[in-house]
Amino acid sequence: MSRKRIVLIDGSSMIKEAFYSLPADGANGVRNLLMTILEKKEADYLAIAFSSGVNSRPVVEQELKAQEERLKEMAVSLKATVLVKEGYESSDILASLAKKHSEEDSDITLITKDRRLLQTAAEHVTIQVPAMGEEGLFLKTYGTEDIQNEYGMKPKLLKEVFALLTAEGLGERTACKLIKQFESVSNLYEHLEEVESLRIKDILKTFEDKIRKEETSLILKEDCELCLDFTKSISEAEIQEIMDMDFVPAEFPDDENESSVSASFHVVTDLSEAEDIFSKCISADRLGLQLVIEDKAISALSLCFGETDSYCILPEGLLSRDYLAGKAEEICKKSGHVTVLDLKSQLPYLKLDAGSSVIDAGVAGYVLNPLKDSYTYKDLAEDYLNMTVPSKVDLIGKATTSRAMIDNRENGVSYVCYLSYVAYLCGERLIEALKREEMETLFHEIEMPLIYSLFSMETAGIQVERERLKEYGDRLKIRIKELEEKIYGETGETFNINSPKQLGEVLFDHMKIPGGKKTKTGYSTAADVLEKLSSDYPVVSLILDYRQLTKLNSTYADGLATYIGPDERIHGTFNQTITATGRISSTEPNLQNIPVRMELGREIRKVFVPKEGCIFVDADYSQIELRVLAHMSGDSRLINAYKQAEDIHAITASEVFHIPLNEVTTLQRRNAKAVNFGIVYGISSFGLSEGLSITRKEASEYIEKYFETYPGVKSFLDGLVTKAKESGYAVSMFGRRRPVPELKSSNFMQRSFGERVAMNSPIQGTAADIIKIAMIRVDQALKKQGLKSRIVLQVHDELLIEAYQDELEDVKELLTNEMIHAADLDVSLEVEANVGESWFDAK
DNA sequence: CCCGTCACG
DNA sequence: ACGTACGTGACGGGA
């Protein structure tokens, strides 16, 4: 008889791993693992262990705990045994069972995130640990040989290595070397004098207490007397049964009290019936409304003013599209509390302005949690109503609503009704949540009015000279061809230069150019790698040029051309609910990354021109993020630095290196600039050393000196991290929040990332708040003063206005004035403004 | 559909 | 030892 295959999963540690790598879905992550094992028939017996509440490590979040409970239920439904024992951690249970059953006729596999279990590897015991590989997360298997290969020792000794690793400054290789030499931590300390390296000896002395303490906590209890009941082995039939079950997350609601949809949905095509609904809407105290717009036309109006009914009004017969739009607008203007979803897309038909009291549920959802990737009615229903509803795709697939009304009217009506139904139910909840989180002002005073300003900017669009863009592209194409020939000549073969894979092979394999740095998939051919080689290998220079030209051609010359409309203008989309920090983003096309740094690319800006009779006025904040930092930190020296002179990077250099301002060298200024950037990004010596190509040691010296010079900045940044760790989110000056779940990660890299984010988000977020305020005020002032000039672009710290010639002076004054006074900081906001006949000239 | 690359602030 | 600077979007290549 063959050996029994027992698979034991460390539920407590695995759910935590899955929880952090697949946010909020730890339970499903581990369930999928169970399913895979069953599917592949890798186990005759499957059990999952959990730490008992009492003795487990501090429970980090409620959410994680809740997911653990969910997972237990799932495991039972999958016929896996759930193992819990008072006073034992999940890892103790696994260790005990492995020891007990490997002596019988069983092969044991332990799946765990807890590396301590590696010490239990033995002849019939292997351990699988989640690891990052080329294909993402996978399970790495460790048997005794694997451990011998990787660590060069017997599994039992690993405990000693892990204990040493708790000392800061001691790496895995060093720890292994020490244990191979001394065999145990206690023996090592007895023979400490035999350690050659002074540095290591020093570390070992400093951390002796910590290491010895850790050594004891690494001992796994192997005396847990749980028994596996093999009569409950999973049969073939049962596996089949489980596989046949249709598992969807919805079968495991995370809340027993989930709300359900109880409303009835109605379709209305009759005028008098519609009028009856409209009048009820106008007298309702709250309502959800949605004009469904597809292909620039209204395909339905969705209305909901009570929990019991939702209406889908279709443009048929006497109910013309214009009539529906007019009615929807009237309702929005007359009713007090209207909630819609994606207001900006409806503004072409709902002629509202920032004075309206309508709120956008999607934007509210974004303010409450900017990390989500969508804010559809389904998302909002899940997050704020605890309700699972079918998504748009579930109901009508990829069809349009009007198509669905013909092919599958019932689902089409459902979809339309859900829009206003969810908006109706969410409205109040969202406002309550915003109040609770102290973001109501941010929402009402900044985010809601911004919708109208963004709409205005999109509607205005920006004129682009089609012919000139084409000529530019043609010039590029000629030079690209020439470069291509030269490169093929130099390399002696034809290949696709735009393929990093092929390029890497040609350069580093065929031509044997040294210094091929690796990425996950092969050689890195990124610009910073190639630049280091370009002086020795002319062909590399050609390739860099080629890259630059093809980028300009595909993304900008050809790319932009496809977006020029019949009005000779590009009307891009400015998204308000994308970024984690509060910035806006730009798509189709991205008008926020038009080249400027390199001369050749900058030329493209010549094709962005004002229309006849107009001229561009461009204004951008100088150093807004550093000014925000100076203000928020309250560091008096940094604030004074801004008060006394213009060139902040030079002053920083002068103060940090203690040299007179007029003696600061170009290099010193450059270094100081990089440090300033680093501070804003959430400083790390590693990052700074990369940015400046200096050693990490030098980089940390710069940072140290910087913090000595500006101690207020240091305490401010430390405070940001501490507060974010306590509260779970970073906050801007105007109360904008960004959750930073990474701060709780047990993974060093992720946690460090969280710390940088906690330092950067309040700064970037505050700058974003400020320009949003400026933008709203400029837009509203233009309109209020009856000026025809309009904002056409926003590029994070820059506003571009297409100004009518006769309004030029007013516009210049208004624009700079509103930008400068958008926020009252301890350092003044400075704005650089320029006028020009193209975006190129106005910069 | 993901990755590497590169354009911007 | 870990192997990153913060925030975005578009493109081409290659599974």
PDB file of N, CA and C (backbone and C1' of nucleotides) in Angstrom, chain A residues 496 499 502 580 585 588 590 678 686 696 738 748 753 756 764, chain C:
ATOM      1  N   ASN A 496      14.066  43.450 -33.957  1.00  0.00           N
ATOM      2  CA  ASN A 496      13.117  44.468 -33.509  1.00  0.00           C
ATOM      3  C   ASN A 496      13.733  45.235 -32.332  1.00  0.00           C
ATOM      4  N   SER A 499      11.914  45.664 -29.081  1.00  0.00           N
ATOM      5  CA  SER A 499      11.679  44.523 -28.202  1.00  0.00           C
ATOM      6  C   SER A 499      12.812  44.426 -27.188  1.00  0.00           C
ATOM      7  N   GLN A 502      14.640  41.045 -27.501  1.00  0.00           N
ATOM      8  CA  GLN A 502      15.580  40.896 -28.618  1.00  0.00           C
ATOM      9  C   GLN A 502      16.787  41.810 -28.443  1.00  0.00           C
ATOM     10  N   ALA A 580      -4.285  58.099  -5.878  1.00  0.00           N
ATOM     11  CA  ALA A 580      -4.321  57.823  -4.447  1.00  0.00           C
ATOM     12  C   ALA A 580      -4.121  59.093  -3.627  1.00  0.00           C
ATOM     13  N   SER A 585      -6.093  62.949 -13.111  1.00  0.00           N
ATOM     14  CA  SER A 585      -5.297  62.311 -14.143  1.00  0.00           C
ATOM     15  C   SER A 585      -5.955  62.595 -15.486  1.00  0.00           C
ATOM     16  N   GLU A 588      -6.861  59.612 -22.786  1.00  0.00           N
ATOM     17  CA  GLU A 588      -7.430  59.642 -24.140  1.00  0.00           C
ATOM     18  C   GLU A 588      -7.512  61.028 -24.730  1.00  0.00           C
ATOM     19  N   ASN A 590      -3.470  61.407 -22.858  1.00  0.00           N
ATOM     20  CA  ASN A 590      -2.912  61.978 -21.637  1.00  0.00           C
ATOM     21  C   ASN A 590      -2.274  63.322 -22.011  1.00  0.00           C
ATOM     22  N   GLY A 678      14.044  63.969  -2.646  1.00  0.00           N
ATOM     23  CA  GLY A 678      13.980  62.798  -1.785  1.00  0.00           C
ATOM     24  C   GLY A 678      13.096  63.018  -0.580  1.00  0.00           C
ATOM     25  N   PHE A 686      18.698  54.674   0.153  1.00  0.00           N
ATOM     26  CA  PHE A 686      18.842  53.876  -1.065  1.00  0.00           C
ATOM     27  C   PHE A 686      18.353  54.645  -2.286  1.00  0.00           C
ATOM     28  N   ARG A 696      25.410  54.575  -0.750  1.00  0.00           N
ATOM     29  CA  ARG A 696      24.331  54.718   0.223  1.00  0.00           C
ATOM     30  C   ARG A 696      24.819  55.462   1.461  1.00  0.00           C
ATOM     31  N   ARG A 738      -5.588  59.340   2.722  1.00  0.00           N
ATOM     32  CA  ARG A 738      -5.184  58.192   1.905  1.00  0.00           C
ATOM     33  C   ARG A 738      -4.857  57.049   2.849  1.00  0.00           C
ATOM     34  N   PHE A 748       9.153  43.760   5.084  1.00  0.00           N
ATOM     35  CA  PHE A 748       9.963  44.965   5.228  1.00  0.00           C
ATOM     36  C   PHE A 748       9.762  45.941   4.061  1.00  0.00           C
ATOM     37  N   PHE A 753       7.660  50.953   2.054  1.00  0.00           N
ATOM     38  CA  PHE A 753       6.884  51.668   1.057  1.00  0.00           C
ATOM     39  C   PHE A 753       5.781  52.470   1.759  1.00  0.00           C
ATOM     40  N   ARG A 756       7.130  55.625   3.255  1.00  0.00           N
ATOM     41  CA  ARG A 756       7.382  56.692   2.279  1.00  0.00           C
ATOM     42  C   ARG A 756       6.072  57.325   1.823  1.00  0.00           C
ATOM     43  N   GLN A 764       2.050  65.766  -1.431  1.00  0.00           N
ATOM     44  CA  GLN A 764       1.506  65.760  -2.790  1.00  0.00           C
ATOM     45  C   GLN A 764       0.006  66.064  -2.760  1.00  0.00           C
TER      46      GLN A 764
ATOM     47  P    DA C   1      24.933  40.409   3.198  1.00  0.00           P
ATOM     48  O5'  DA C   1      23.373  40.415   2.883  1.00  0.00           O
ATOM     49  C5'  DA C   1      22.800  39.134   2.771  1.00  0.00           C
ATOM     50  C4'  DA C   1      21.326  39.242   2.880  1.00  0.00           C
ATOM     51  C3'  DA C   1      20.650  39.861   1.651  1.00  0.00           C
ATOM     52  O3'  DA C   1      19.561  39.020   1.329  1.00  0.00           O
ATOM     53  C1'  DA C   1      19.931  40.951   3.598  1.00  0.00           C
ATOM     54  P    DC C   2      19.013  39.063  -0.131  1.00  0.00           P
ATOM     55  O5'  DC C   2      17.903  40.222  -0.029  1.00  0.00           O
ATOM     56  C5'  DC C   2      16.651  39.932   0.576  1.00  0.00           C
ATOM     57  C4'  DC C   2      15.900  41.181   0.825  1.00  0.00           C
ATOM     58  C3'  DC C   2      15.744  42.126  -0.393  1.00  0.00           C
ATOM     59  O3'  DC C   2      14.426  41.987  -0.898  1.00  0.00           O
ATOM     60  C1'  DC C   2      16.010  43.285   1.669  1.00  0.00           C
ATOM     61  P    DG C   3      14.351  41.625  -2.497  1.00  0.00           P
ATOM     62  O5'  DG C   3      14.512  43.030  -3.240  1.00  0.00           O
ATOM     63  C5'  DG C   3      13.736  44.155  -2.945  1.00  0.00           C
ATOM     64  C4'  DG C   3      14.473  45.363  -3.474  1.00  0.00           C
ATOM     65  C3'  DG C   3      14.793  45.275  -4.974  1.00  0.00           C
ATOM     66  O3'  DG C   3      14.512  46.536  -5.546  1.00  0.00           O
ATOM     67  C1'  DG C   3      16.770  45.674  -3.756  1.00  0.00           C
ATOM     68  P    DT C   4      13.382  46.581  -6.634  1.00  0.00           P
ATOM     69  O5'  DT C   4      12.656  48.000  -6.513  1.00  0.00           O
ATOM     70  C5'  DT C   4      12.227  48.406  -5.205  1.00  0.00           C
ATOM     71  C4'  DT C   4      11.664  49.810  -5.322  1.00  0.00           C
ATOM     72  C3'  DT C   4      12.500  50.727  -6.224  1.00  0.00           C
ATOM     73  O3'  DT C   4      11.615  51.672  -6.830  1.00  0.00           O
ATOM     74  C1'  DT C   4      12.677  51.424  -3.968  1.00  0.00           C
ATOM     75  P    DA C   5      12.233  52.482  -7.987  1.00  0.00           P
ATOM     76  O5'  DA C   5      12.376  53.962  -7.410  1.00  0.00           O
ATOM     77  C5'  DA C   5      11.280  54.645  -6.880  1.00  0.00           C
ATOM     78  C4'  DA C   5      11.609  55.144  -5.473  1.00  0.00           C
ATOM     79  C3'  DA C   5      10.520  56.039  -4.897  1.00  0.00           C
ATOM     80  O3'  DA C   5       9.888  55.331  -3.840  1.00  0.00           O
ATOM     81  C1'  DA C   5      12.729  56.923  -4.543  1.00  0.00           C
ATOM     82  P    DC C   6       8.373  54.877  -4.156  1.00  0.00           P
ATOM     83  O5'  DC C   6       7.588  56.271  -4.164  1.00  0.00           O
ATOM     84  C5'  DC C   6       7.152  56.855  -2.952  1.00  0.00           C
ATOM     85  C4'  DC C   6       6.237  58.024  -3.278  1.00  0.00           C
ATOM     86  C3'  DC C   6       5.159  57.678  -4.310  1.00  0.00           C
ATOM     87  O3'  DC C   6       4.006  57.162  -3.647  1.00  0.00           O
ATOM     88  C1'  DC C   6       6.239  59.723  -4.880  1.00  0.00           C
ATOM     89  P    DG C   7       2.994  56.283  -4.575  1.00  0.00           P
ATOM     90  O5'  DG C   7       2.463  57.328  -5.645  1.00  0.00           O
ATOM     91  C5'  DG C   7       1.589  58.371  -5.227  1.00  0.00           C
ATOM     92  C4'  DG C   7       1.209  59.221  -6.416  1.00  0.00           C
ATOM     93  C3'  DG C   7       0.643  58.431  -7.594  1.00  0.00           C
ATOM     94  O3'  DG C   7      -0.714  58.113  -7.352  1.00  0.00           O
ATOM     95  C1'  DG C   7       2.138  60.118  -8.343  1.00  0.00           C
ATOM     96  P    DT C   8      -1.411  57.034  -8.304  1.00  0.00           P
ATOM     97  O5'  DT C   8      -1.687  57.901  -9.600  1.00  0.00           O
ATOM     98  C5'  DT C   8      -1.785  57.295 -10.864  1.00  0.00           C
ATOM     99  C4'  DT C   8      -1.545  58.355 -11.913  1.00  0.00           C
ATOM    100  C3'  DT C   8      -1.763  57.843 -13.308  1.00  0.00           C
ATOM    101  O3'  DT C   8      -3.109  58.100 -13.645  1.00  0.00           O
ATOM    102  C1'  DT C   8       0.296  59.050 -13.171  1.00  0.00           C
ATOM    103  P    DG C   9      -3.838  57.087 -14.666  1.00  0.00           P
ATOM    104  O5'  DG C   9      -3.045  57.317 -16.025  1.00  0.00           O
ATOM    105  C5'  DG C   9      -3.194  58.549 -16.718  1.00  0.00           C
ATOM    106  C4'  DG C   9      -2.670  58.385 -18.134  1.00  0.00           C
ATOM    107  C3'  DG C   9      -3.288  57.231 -18.915  1.00  0.00           C
ATOM    108  O3'  DG C   9      -3.469  57.689 -20.242  1.00  0.00           O
ATOM    109  C1'  DG C   9      -0.951  56.886 -18.697  1.00  0.00           C
ATOM    110  P    DA C  10      -4.080  56.757 -21.367  1.00  0.00           P
ATOM    111  O5'  DA C  10      -2.786  56.422 -22.211  1.00  0.00           O
ATOM    112  C5'  DA C  10      -2.110  57.488 -22.869  1.00  0.00           C
ATOM    113  C4'  DA C  10      -1.073  56.911 -23.801  1.00  0.00           C
ATOM    114  C3'  DA C  10      -1.591  55.757 -24.665  1.00  0.00           C
ATOM    115  O3'  DA C  10      -1.126  55.985 -25.990  1.00  0.00           O
ATOM    116  C1'  DA C  10       0.281  55.034 -23.373  1.00  0.00           C
ATOM    117  P    DC C  11      -1.559  55.043 -27.147  1.00  0.00           P
ATOM    118  O5'  DC C  11      -0.223  54.222 -27.389  1.00  0.00           O
ATOM    119  C5'  DC C  11       0.966  54.917 -27.771  1.00  0.00           C
ATOM    120  C4'  DC C  11       2.106  53.947 -27.710  1.00  0.00           C
ATOM    121  C3'  DC C  11       1.802  52.653 -28.460  1.00  0.00           C
ATOM    122  O3'  DC C  11       2.582  52.605 -29.640  1.00  0.00           O
ATOM    123  C1'  DC C  11       2.806  52.256 -26.323  1.00  0.00           C
ATOM    124  P    DG C  12       2.293  51.439 -30.697  1.00  0.00           P
ATOM    125  O5'  DG C  12       3.432  50.398 -30.338  1.00  0.00           O
ATOM    126  C5'  DG C  12       4.793  50.783 -30.346  1.00  0.00           C
ATOM    127  C4'  DG C  12       5.613  49.598 -29.901  1.00  0.00           C
ATOM    128  C3'  DG C  12       5.302  48.323 -30.694  1.00  0.00           C
ATOM    129  O3'  DG C  12       6.539  47.717 -31.032  1.00  0.00           O
ATOM    130  C1'  DG C  12       4.912  47.966 -28.366  1.00  0.00           C
ATOM    131  P    DG C  13       6.581  46.305 -31.782  1.00  0.00           P
ATOM    132  O5'  DG C  13       6.750  45.289 -30.559  1.00  0.00           O
ATOM    133  C5'  DG C  13       7.903  45.410 -29.742  1.00  0.00           C
ATOM    134  C4'  DG C  13       7.921  44.287 -28.740  1.00  0.00           C
ATOM    135  C3'  DG C  13       7.732  42.892 -29.339  1.00  0.00           C
ATOM    136  O3'  DG C  13       8.714  42.080 -28.743  1.00  0.00           O
ATOM    137  C1'  DG C  13       6.126  43.260 -27.633  1.00  0.00           C
ATOM    138  P    DG C  14       8.998  40.585 -29.250  1.00  0.00           P
ATOM    139  O5'  DG C  14       8.100  39.716 -28.261  1.00  0.00           O
ATOM    140  C5'  DG C  14       8.429  39.707 -26.876  1.00  0.00           C
ATOM    141  C4'  DG C  14       7.429  38.847 -26.141  1.00  0.00           C
ATOM    142  C3'  DG C  14       7.084  37.543 -26.862  1.00  0.00           C
ATOM    143  O3'  DG C  14       6.999  36.519 -25.890  1.00  0.00           O
ATOM    144  C1'  DG C  14       5.126  38.720 -26.385  1.00  0.00           C
ATOM    145  P    DA C  15       7.197  34.979 -26.326  1.00  0.00           P
ATOM    146  O5'  DA C  15       5.914  34.266 -25.682  1.00  0.00           O
ATOM    147  C5'  DA C  15       6.017  33.659 -24.408  1.00  0.00           C
ATOM    148  C4'  DA C  15       4.860  34.090 -23.542  1.00  0.00           C
ATOM    149  C3'  DA C  15       3.777  33.013 -23.396  1.00  0.00           C
ATOM    150  O3'  DA C  15       3.552  32.759 -22.026  1.00  0.00           O
ATOM    151  C1'  DA C  15       2.812  35.104 -24.024  1.00  0.00           C
TER     152       DA C  15
END
